[in-house]
Short mmCIF file of C-alpha atoms in Angstrom, two decimals:
data_model
loop_
_atom_site.label_atom_id
_atom_site.label_comp_id
_atom_site.label_asym_id
_atom_site.label_seq_id
_atom_site.Cartn_x
_atom_site.Cartn_y
_atom_site.Cartn_z
CA UNK A 1 -0.10 0.01 0.04
CA UNK A 2 2.91 2.40 0.72
CA UNK A 3 4.35 1.79 -2.67
CA UNK A 4 1.09 2.45 -4.45
CA UNK A 5 0.56 5.61 -2.44
CA UNK A 6 4.00 6.81 -3.22
CA UNK A 7 3.47 6.09 -6.97
CA UNK A 8 0.15 8.06 -6.79
CA UNK A 9 1.94 11.02 -4.96
CA UNK A 10 4.70 10.91 -7.59
CA UNK A 11 2.32 10.96 -10.43
CA UNK A 12 0.23 13.70 -8.94
CA UNK A 13 3.40 15.87 -8.71
CA UNK A 14 4.37 14.93 -12.14
CA UNK A 15 0.98 15.60 -13.63
CA UNK A 16 1.07 18.95 -11.75
CA UNK A 17 4.47 19.80 -13.26
CA UNK A 18 3.29 18.65 -16.85
CA UNK A 19 0.10 20.81 -16.43
CA UNK A 20 2.06 23.96 -15.43
CA UNK A 21 4.29 23.19 -18.60
CA UNK A 22 1.02 22.69 -20.56
CA UNK A 23 -0.54 25.84 -19.44
CA UNK A 24 2.72 27.88 -20.40
CA UNK A 25 2.74 26.10 -23.73
CA UNK A 26 -0.94 26.86 -24.19
CA UNK A 27 -0.27 30.75 -23.49
CA UNK A 28 2.62 30.64 -26.07
CA UNK A 29 0.55 28.80 -28.63
CA UNK A 30 -2.30 31.29 -28.22
CA UNK A 31 0.03 34.30 -29.06
CA UNK A 32 1.46 32.36 -31.89
CA UNK A 33 -1.99 31.43 -33.25
CA UNK A 34 -3.09 35.01 -33.19
CA UNK A 35 -0.17 35.86 -35.49
CA UNK A 36 0.14 32.86 -37.70
CA UNK A 37 -3.33 31.43 -38.08
CA UNK A 38 -5.16 32.37 -41.16
CA UNK A 39 -9.06 32.65 -41.00
CA UNK A 40 -11.66 32.75 -43.74
CA UNK A 41 -13.43 36.08 -42.88
CA UNK A 42 -16.55 34.90 -44.64
CA UNK A 43 -17.04 32.07 -42.15
CA UNK A 44 -15.45 33.60 -38.79
CA UNK A 45 -15.86 37.29 -37.77
CA UNK A 46 -14.38 39.08 -34.78
CA UNK A 47 -16.19 41.44 -32.49
CA UNK A 48 -14.97 44.95 -32.92
CA UNK A 49 -14.98 45.65 -29.01
CA UNK A 50 -11.97 45.52 -26.91
CA UNK A 51 -13.44 44.94 -23.54
CA UNK A 52 -15.55 42.06 -22.57
CA UNK A 53 -17.32 41.80 -19.11
CA UNK A 54 -18.91 38.47 -18.36
CA UNK A 55 -21.10 37.24 -15.62
CA UNK A 56 -22.06 33.50 -15.36
CA UNK A 57 -23.73 30.93 -13.34
CA UNK A 58 -22.10 27.53 -13.17
CA UNK A 59 -22.18 24.03 -11.71
CA UNK A 60 -19.18 21.68 -11.74
CA UNK A 61 -19.54 17.97 -11.03
CA UNK A 62 -17.81 14.70 -10.73
CA UNK A 63 -19.87 11.44 -10.80
CA UNK A 64 -19.13 7.85 -10.35
CA UNK A 65 -21.23 5.20 -12.24
CA UNK A 66 -21.00 1.65 -11.16
CA UNK A 67 -22.46 -0.79 -13.65
CA UNK A 68 -23.81 -3.78 -11.75
CA UNK A 69 -25.16 -5.58 -14.88
CA UNK A 70 -25.79 -4.57 -18.50
CA UNK A 71 -27.97 -1.47 -18.52
CA UNK A 72 -28.10 -1.19 -14.72
CA UNK A 73 -26.05 1.59 -13.16
CA UNK A 74 -25.75 3.08 -9.83
CA UNK A 75 -24.56 6.76 -9.99
CA UNK A 76 -22.92 8.35 -7.10
CA UNK A 77 -23.13 12.09 -7.16
CA UNK A 78 -21.58 14.94 -5.05
CA UNK A 79 -23.74 17.50 -3.37
CA UNK A 80 -22.26 20.59 -4.93
CA UNK A 81 -23.77 23.93 -5.00
CA UNK A 82 -24.34 26.41 -7.93
CA UNK A 83 -21.63 29.05 -8.29
CA UNK A 84 -21.58 32.65 -9.61
CA UNK A 85 -18.62 33.96 -11.65
CA UNK A 86 -17.28 37.10 -13.07
CA UNK A 87 -14.68 37.54 -15.96
CA UNK A 88 -13.10 40.29 -17.91
CA UNK A 89 -11.52 40.14 -21.44
CA UNK A 90 -9.19 42.95 -22.81
CA UNK A 91 -8.00 42.12 -26.24
CA UNK A 92 -6.05 38.85 -25.68
CA UNK A 93 -5.91 38.95 -21.90
CA UNK A 94 -8.56 37.29 -19.65
CA UNK A 95 -9.20 37.02 -16.00
CA UNK A 96 -11.95 34.85 -14.39
CA UNK A 97 -13.11 33.87 -10.98
CA UNK A 98 -16.08 32.17 -9.33
CA UNK A 99 -17.47 31.29 -5.95
CA UNK A 100 -19.92 28.62 -4.98
CA UNK A 101 -22.73 29.20 -2.41
CA UNK A 102 -22.79 26.64 0.41
CA UNK A 103 -26.33 27.61 1.65
CA UNK A 104 -27.72 26.36 -1.86
CA UNK A 105 -26.85 22.67 -0.84
CA UNK A 106 -29.59 20.33 -0.08
CA UNK A 107 -28.92 18.96 3.36
CA UNK A 108 -30.58 15.79 2.67
CA UNK A 109 -28.01 14.91 0.15
CA UNK A 110 -25.11 14.90 2.65
CA UNK A 111 -21.98 16.95 2.72
CA UNK A 112 -19.39 17.19 -0.19
CA UNK A 113 -16.03 18.75 0.17
CA UNK A 114 -14.26 19.32 -3.23
CA UNK A 115 -11.53 20.99 -5.11
CA UNK A 116 -12.20 21.30 -8.77
CA UNK A 117 -9.92 23.28 -11.15
CA UNK A 118 -10.96 22.97 -14.83
CA UNK A 119 -9.26 24.83 -17.59
CA UNK A 120 -10.76 24.79 -21.13
CA UNK A 121 -8.64 26.30 -23.89
CA UNK A 122 -10.16 27.03 -27.22
CA UNK A 123 -7.57 28.14 -29.63
CA UNK A 124 -7.80 28.69 -33.26
CA UNK A 125 -6.08 25.54 -34.17
CA UNK A 126 -6.32 23.47 -30.94
CA UNK A 127 -8.53 22.84 -28.02
CA UNK A 128 -7.45 21.52 -24.57
CA UNK A 129 -8.78 20.53 -21.24
CA UNK A 130 -6.85 20.39 -17.94
CA UNK A 131 -8.43 18.86 -14.84
CA UNK A 132 -7.58 18.75 -11.13
CA UNK A 133 -10.50 17.30 -9.25
CA UNK A 134 -10.78 16.08 -5.82
CA UNK A 135 -14.19 15.25 -4.27
CA UNK A 136 -15.09 13.56 -0.95
CA UNK A 137 -18.75 12.77 0.09
CA UNK A 138 -21.41 11.47 -2.31
CA UNK A 139 -25.02 10.33 -2.44
CA UNK A 140 -27.21 7.93 -4.40
CA UNK A 141 -30.85 8.95 -5.08
CA UNK A 142 -33.50 6.13 -4.49
CA UNK A 143 -35.19 5.63 -7.78
CA UNK A 144 -38.38 4.26 -6.17
CA UNK A 145 -38.79 6.59 -3.14
CA UNK A 146 -39.06 10.42 -3.55
CA UNK A 147 -36.54 12.53 -1.71
CA UNK A 148 -34.72 9.59 -0.16
CA UNK A 149 -30.90 9.74 -0.59
CA UNK A 150 -28.22 7.27 0.52
CA UNK A 151 -25.12 9.04 1.79
CA UNK A 152 -21.49 7.92 1.36
CA UNK A 153 -19.45 10.45 3.19
CA UNK A 154 -16.17 8.40 2.99
CA UNK A 155 -16.26 7.98 -0.78
CA UNK A 156 -13.45 9.93 -2.43
CA UNK A 157 -12.83 10.49 -6.13
CA UNK A 158 -9.64 12.05 -7.63
CA UNK A 159 -8.90 12.94 -11.28
CA UNK A 160 -5.94 14.49 -12.84
CA UNK A 161 -5.99 14.86 -16.57
CA UNK A 162 -4.78 16.69 -19.66
CA UNK A 163 -6.53 16.34 -22.94
CA UNK A 164 -6.16 18.13 -26.45
CA UNK A 165 -7.25 17.90 -30.01
CA UNK A 166 -6.22 19.47 -33.40
CA UNK A 167 -9.03 21.22 -35.34
CA UNK A 168 -8.56 20.46 -39.03
CA UNK A 169 -10.98 22.97 -40.54
CA UNK A 170 -9.75 25.71 -38.19
CA UNK A 171 -9.74 28.36 -40.91
CA UNK A 172 -13.55 28.11 -41.29
CA UNK A 173 -14.68 26.60 -37.93
CA UNK A 174 -14.21 28.41 -34.57
CA UNK A 175 -14.50 26.75 -31.26
CA UNK A 176 -14.18 30.18 -29.80
CA UNK A 177 -17.42 31.23 -31.36
CA UNK A 178 -19.50 28.38 -30.05
CA UNK A 179 -18.00 27.74 -26.56
CA UNK A 180 -16.30 31.04 -25.62
CA UNK A 181 -18.11 33.79 -27.54
CA UNK A 182 -14.97 35.59 -28.30
CA UNK A 183 -15.54 35.26 -32.07
CA UNK A 184 -18.64 34.95 -34.37
CA UNK A 185 -19.47 31.96 -36.53
CA UNK A 186 -20.92 33.60 -39.62
CA UNK A 187 -21.92 30.57 -41.56
CA UNK A 188 -22.75 26.98 -40.53
CA UNK A 189 -19.90 24.58 -40.84
CA UNK A 190 -17.82 21.97 -38.91
CA UNK A 191 -14.55 20.38 -38.52
CA UNK A 192 -13.04 17.02 -37.79
CA UNK A 193 -10.48 16.80 -34.79
CA UNK A 194 -7.85 14.38 -33.63
CA UNK A 195 -5.91 14.14 -30.43
CA UNK A 196 -5.71 12.33 -27.03
CA UNK A 197 -4.83 12.62 -23.34
CA UNK A 198 -3.27 11.28 -20.26
CA UNK A 199 -5.20 10.84 -16.82
CA UNK A 200 -4.91 9.51 -13.37
CA UNK A 201 -8.02 8.28 -11.73
CA UNK A 202 -8.42 7.35 -8.10
CA UNK A 203 -11.14 6.29 -5.69
CA UNK A 204 -11.20 5.23 -2.10
CA UNK A 205 -13.75 4.26 0.59
CA UNK A 206 -15.57 1.35 2.31
CA UNK A 207 -17.58 0.53 -0.82
CA UNK A 208 -18.83 -2.92 -1.64
CA UNK A 209 -17.79 -2.68 -5.35
CA UNK A 210 -14.20 -2.48 -4.60
CA UNK A 211 -12.17 -5.74 -4.62
CA UNK A 212 -12.44 -7.65 -1.31
CA UNK A 213 -10.10 -6.34 1.39
CA UNK A 214 -9.23 -3.20 -0.62
CA UNK A 215 -10.19 0.38 0.06
CA UNK A 216 -8.31 2.03 -2.81
CA UNK A 217 -8.33 1.78 -6.41
CA UNK A 218 -6.14 3.62 -9.01
CA UNK A 219 -6.10 3.81 -12.77
CA UNK A 220 -3.60 5.45 -15.20
CA UNK A 221 -4.64 6.05 -18.81
CA UNK A 222 -3.32 7.14 -22.26
CA UNK A 223 -5.96 7.85 -24.72
CA UNK A 224 -6.36 8.59 -28.50
CA UNK A 225 -9.54 10.26 -29.63
CA UNK A 226 -11.18 11.63 -32.73
CA UNK A 227 -14.47 13.45 -33.52
CA UNK A 228 -16.43 15.99 -35.22
CA UNK A 229 -17.76 19.55 -34.22
CA UNK A 230 -20.32 21.55 -36.04
CA UNK A 231 -22.00 24.95 -35.50
CA UNK A 232 -25.40 25.79 -36.81
CA UNK A 233 -25.99 29.45 -37.44
CA UNK A 234 -29.62 30.45 -37.27
CA UNK A 235 -30.81 33.74 -38.60
CA UNK A 236 -27.45 35.39 -38.12
CA UNK A 237 -27.70 35.94 -34.40
CA UNK A 238 -28.42 32.49 -32.84
CA UNK A 239 -26.23 29.46 -32.78
CA UNK A 240 -26.11 25.81 -31.67
CA UNK A 241 -22.76 24.04 -31.41
CA UNK A 242 -22.42 20.38 -31.09
CA UNK A 243 -19.11 18.41 -30.75
CA UNK A 244 -18.45 14.81 -30.02
CA UNK A 245 -15.10 12.97 -29.66
CA UNK A 246 -14.77 9.19 -28.85
CA UNK A 247 -11.70 7.05 -28.44
CA UNK A 248 -9.93 4.26 -26.64
CA UNK A 249 -7.80 4.33 -23.63
CA UNK A 250 -4.88 2.11 -22.55
CA UNK A 251 -5.19 1.74 -18.79
CA UNK A 252 -3.54 -0.10 -15.90
CA UNK A 253 -3.95 -0.11 -12.08
CA UNK A 254 -0.11 -0.01 -11.79
CA UNK A 255 2.20 2.67 -13.38
CA UNK A 256 5.34 0.62 -12.89
CA UNK A 257 3.82 -2.27 -14.89
CA UNK A 258 1.75 -0.18 -17.19
CA UNK A 259 2.40 -2.11 -20.43
CA UNK A 260 2.46 -5.60 -18.92
CA UNK A 261 -1.32 -5.91 -18.36
CA UNK A 262 -3.23 -3.17 -20.29
CA UNK A 263 -6.92 -2.84 -20.24
CA UNK A 264 -8.57 -1.26 -23.15
CA UNK A 265 -11.64 0.72 -22.45
CA UNK A 266 -13.68 3.53 -24.36
CA UNK A 267 -14.11 7.20 -23.58
CA UNK A 268 -16.50 9.85 -24.78
CA UNK A 269 -16.29 13.71 -24.75
CA UNK A 270 -19.60 15.33 -25.73
CA UNK A 271 -19.93 19.21 -25.73
CA UNK A 272 -23.03 21.52 -26.37
CA UNK A 273 -23.32 25.14 -26.68
CA UNK A 274 -26.16 27.47 -27.72
CA UNK A 275 -26.87 31.03 -27.47
CA UNK A 276 -27.37 34.54 -28.99
CA UNK A 277 -24.92 37.19 -30.15
CA UNK A 278 -26.07 40.71 -30.45
CA UNK A 279 -24.08 43.82 -31.41
CA UNK A 280 -22.93 44.62 -27.76
CA UNK A 281 -23.99 41.53 -25.71
CA UNK A 282 -24.20 37.76 -25.75
CA UNK A 283 -26.05 35.14 -23.95
CA UNK A 284 -24.73 31.52 -24.03
CA UNK A 285 -25.19 27.95 -22.44
CA UNK A 286 -22.28 25.63 -22.44
CA UNK A 287 -22.20 21.94 -21.36
CA UNK A 288 -19.06 19.98 -21.22
CA UNK A 289 -18.95 16.32 -20.22
CA UNK A 290 -16.07 13.80 -20.12
CA UNK A 291 -16.80 10.24 -19.61
CA UNK A 292 -13.81 7.95 -18.93
CA UNK A 293 -14.23 4.20 -18.08
CA UNK A 294 -11.88 3.64 -15.22
CA UNK A 295 -12.55 -0.24 -15.15
CA UNK A 296 -14.12 -2.50 -17.78
CA UNK A 297 -13.29 -5.82 -15.99
CA UNK A 298 -16.06 -8.45 -15.37
CA UNK A 299 -15.75 -7.93 -11.68
CA UNK A 300 -15.96 -4.26 -11.63
CA UNK A 301 -17.19 -1.74 -14.26
CA UNK A 302 -16.62 1.96 -13.18
CA UNK A 303 -17.05 5.15 -15.12
CA UNK A 304 -16.10 8.75 -14.14
CA UNK A 305 -18.27 11.55 -15.51
CA UNK A 306 -16.95 15.06 -15.05
CA UNK A 307 -17.80 18.34 -16.48
CA UNK A 308 -19.42 21.85 -16.07
CA UNK A 309 -22.67 23.59 -16.95
CA UNK A 310 -22.37 27.29 -17.54
CA UNK A 311 -25.00 29.89 -18.24
CA UNK A 312 -23.24 33.33 -19.19
CA UNK A 313 -24.09 36.81 -20.01
CA UNK A 314 -21.45 39.03 -21.83
CA UNK A 315 -21.45 42.76 -22.28
CA UNK A 316 -19.00 44.23 -24.75
CA UNK A 317 -17.51 47.81 -24.84
CA UNK A 318 -15.55 49.44 -27.51
CA UNK A 319 -13.17 51.71 -25.61
CA UNK A 320 -11.71 53.23 -28.73
CA UNK A 321 -15.15 54.41 -29.92
CA UNK A 322 -15.59 56.42 -26.73
CA UNK A 323 -12.17 58.05 -27.08
CA UNK A 324 -12.37 59.00 -30.86
CA UNK A 325 -16.09 59.44 -31.28
CA UNK A 326 -16.02 57.29 -34.33
CA UNK A 327 -17.53 53.88 -35.18
CA UNK A 328 -14.86 51.20 -35.72
CA UNK A 329 -17.21 48.35 -36.77
CA UNK A 330 -15.51 46.77 -39.71
CA UNK A 331 -18.09 43.95 -40.35
CA UNK A 332 -21.15 44.98 -42.35
CA UNK A 333 -23.36 43.43 -39.76
CA UNK A 334 -22.25 45.90 -37.13
CA UNK A 335 -22.59 48.92 -39.21
CA UNK A 336 -25.35 51.36 -38.05
CA UNK A 337 -28.69 50.84 -39.90
#
């Protein structure tokens, strides 16, 4: 057990170091993309304003699904409250922060303590997700009895992960438009994408689905994924963006013997966004879900579902317009009618 704990601790430090490097790499890539990436202006448009102020309501989650038999799952959910966030964008610089309200928890569902850091990067050519998640305290809702919840205060889930994909049709398709509202998709189109990720998944507790005599389970995965994303533009101002990537993961309970006894399992990454873009304001709904199969053995089938729901309102300001008294709108849509 000490050896497993030391391996997990070592991996946690390694993933943290890799993630810091990845974030720095993404920052450098974002600046390089601004300079080098070529976009088709008939498909992708920029908002002329420099300053974006964003308020948003969000809910993060990390669920554990235990499949007892085919089609019969028990889902362990955390009792996490809704949060309120505030963000600001000035040109290519962004700053966001949020806080969850404890009084919005349902006491009947038990207590959950959590640390959940999710970073979703939408570049012009690449998208990337970075996860640091640690949840303790879950509940299971009774399917037959209303308002009856079975609490599991000792159940703990951990996930570290880095995931990225290359967007092939990046000159016409914009993830920023659908999932970040920093650009505008002018025509309906889509793109294939390809990539992969690395993950550490861990759980602990006195649960009956764990192997007899064990209270801890770890899983290390390498994955390759591919998929397709599409944005439907409706009457210029409204849009619906759908994206789905599926793939296979190579996993093992032991990092030291990773390639000796590999377990192959599927994974799935759906995304949904819908909203409205006006001249000076936007309203958007984003849903991001990552499903990773931690164990696919006959004795134990476990799935991690992690993600985030976000409803945001964005107000845009053109500082230069106030200073010069001129309209700087370059796109025909934004010209005064």
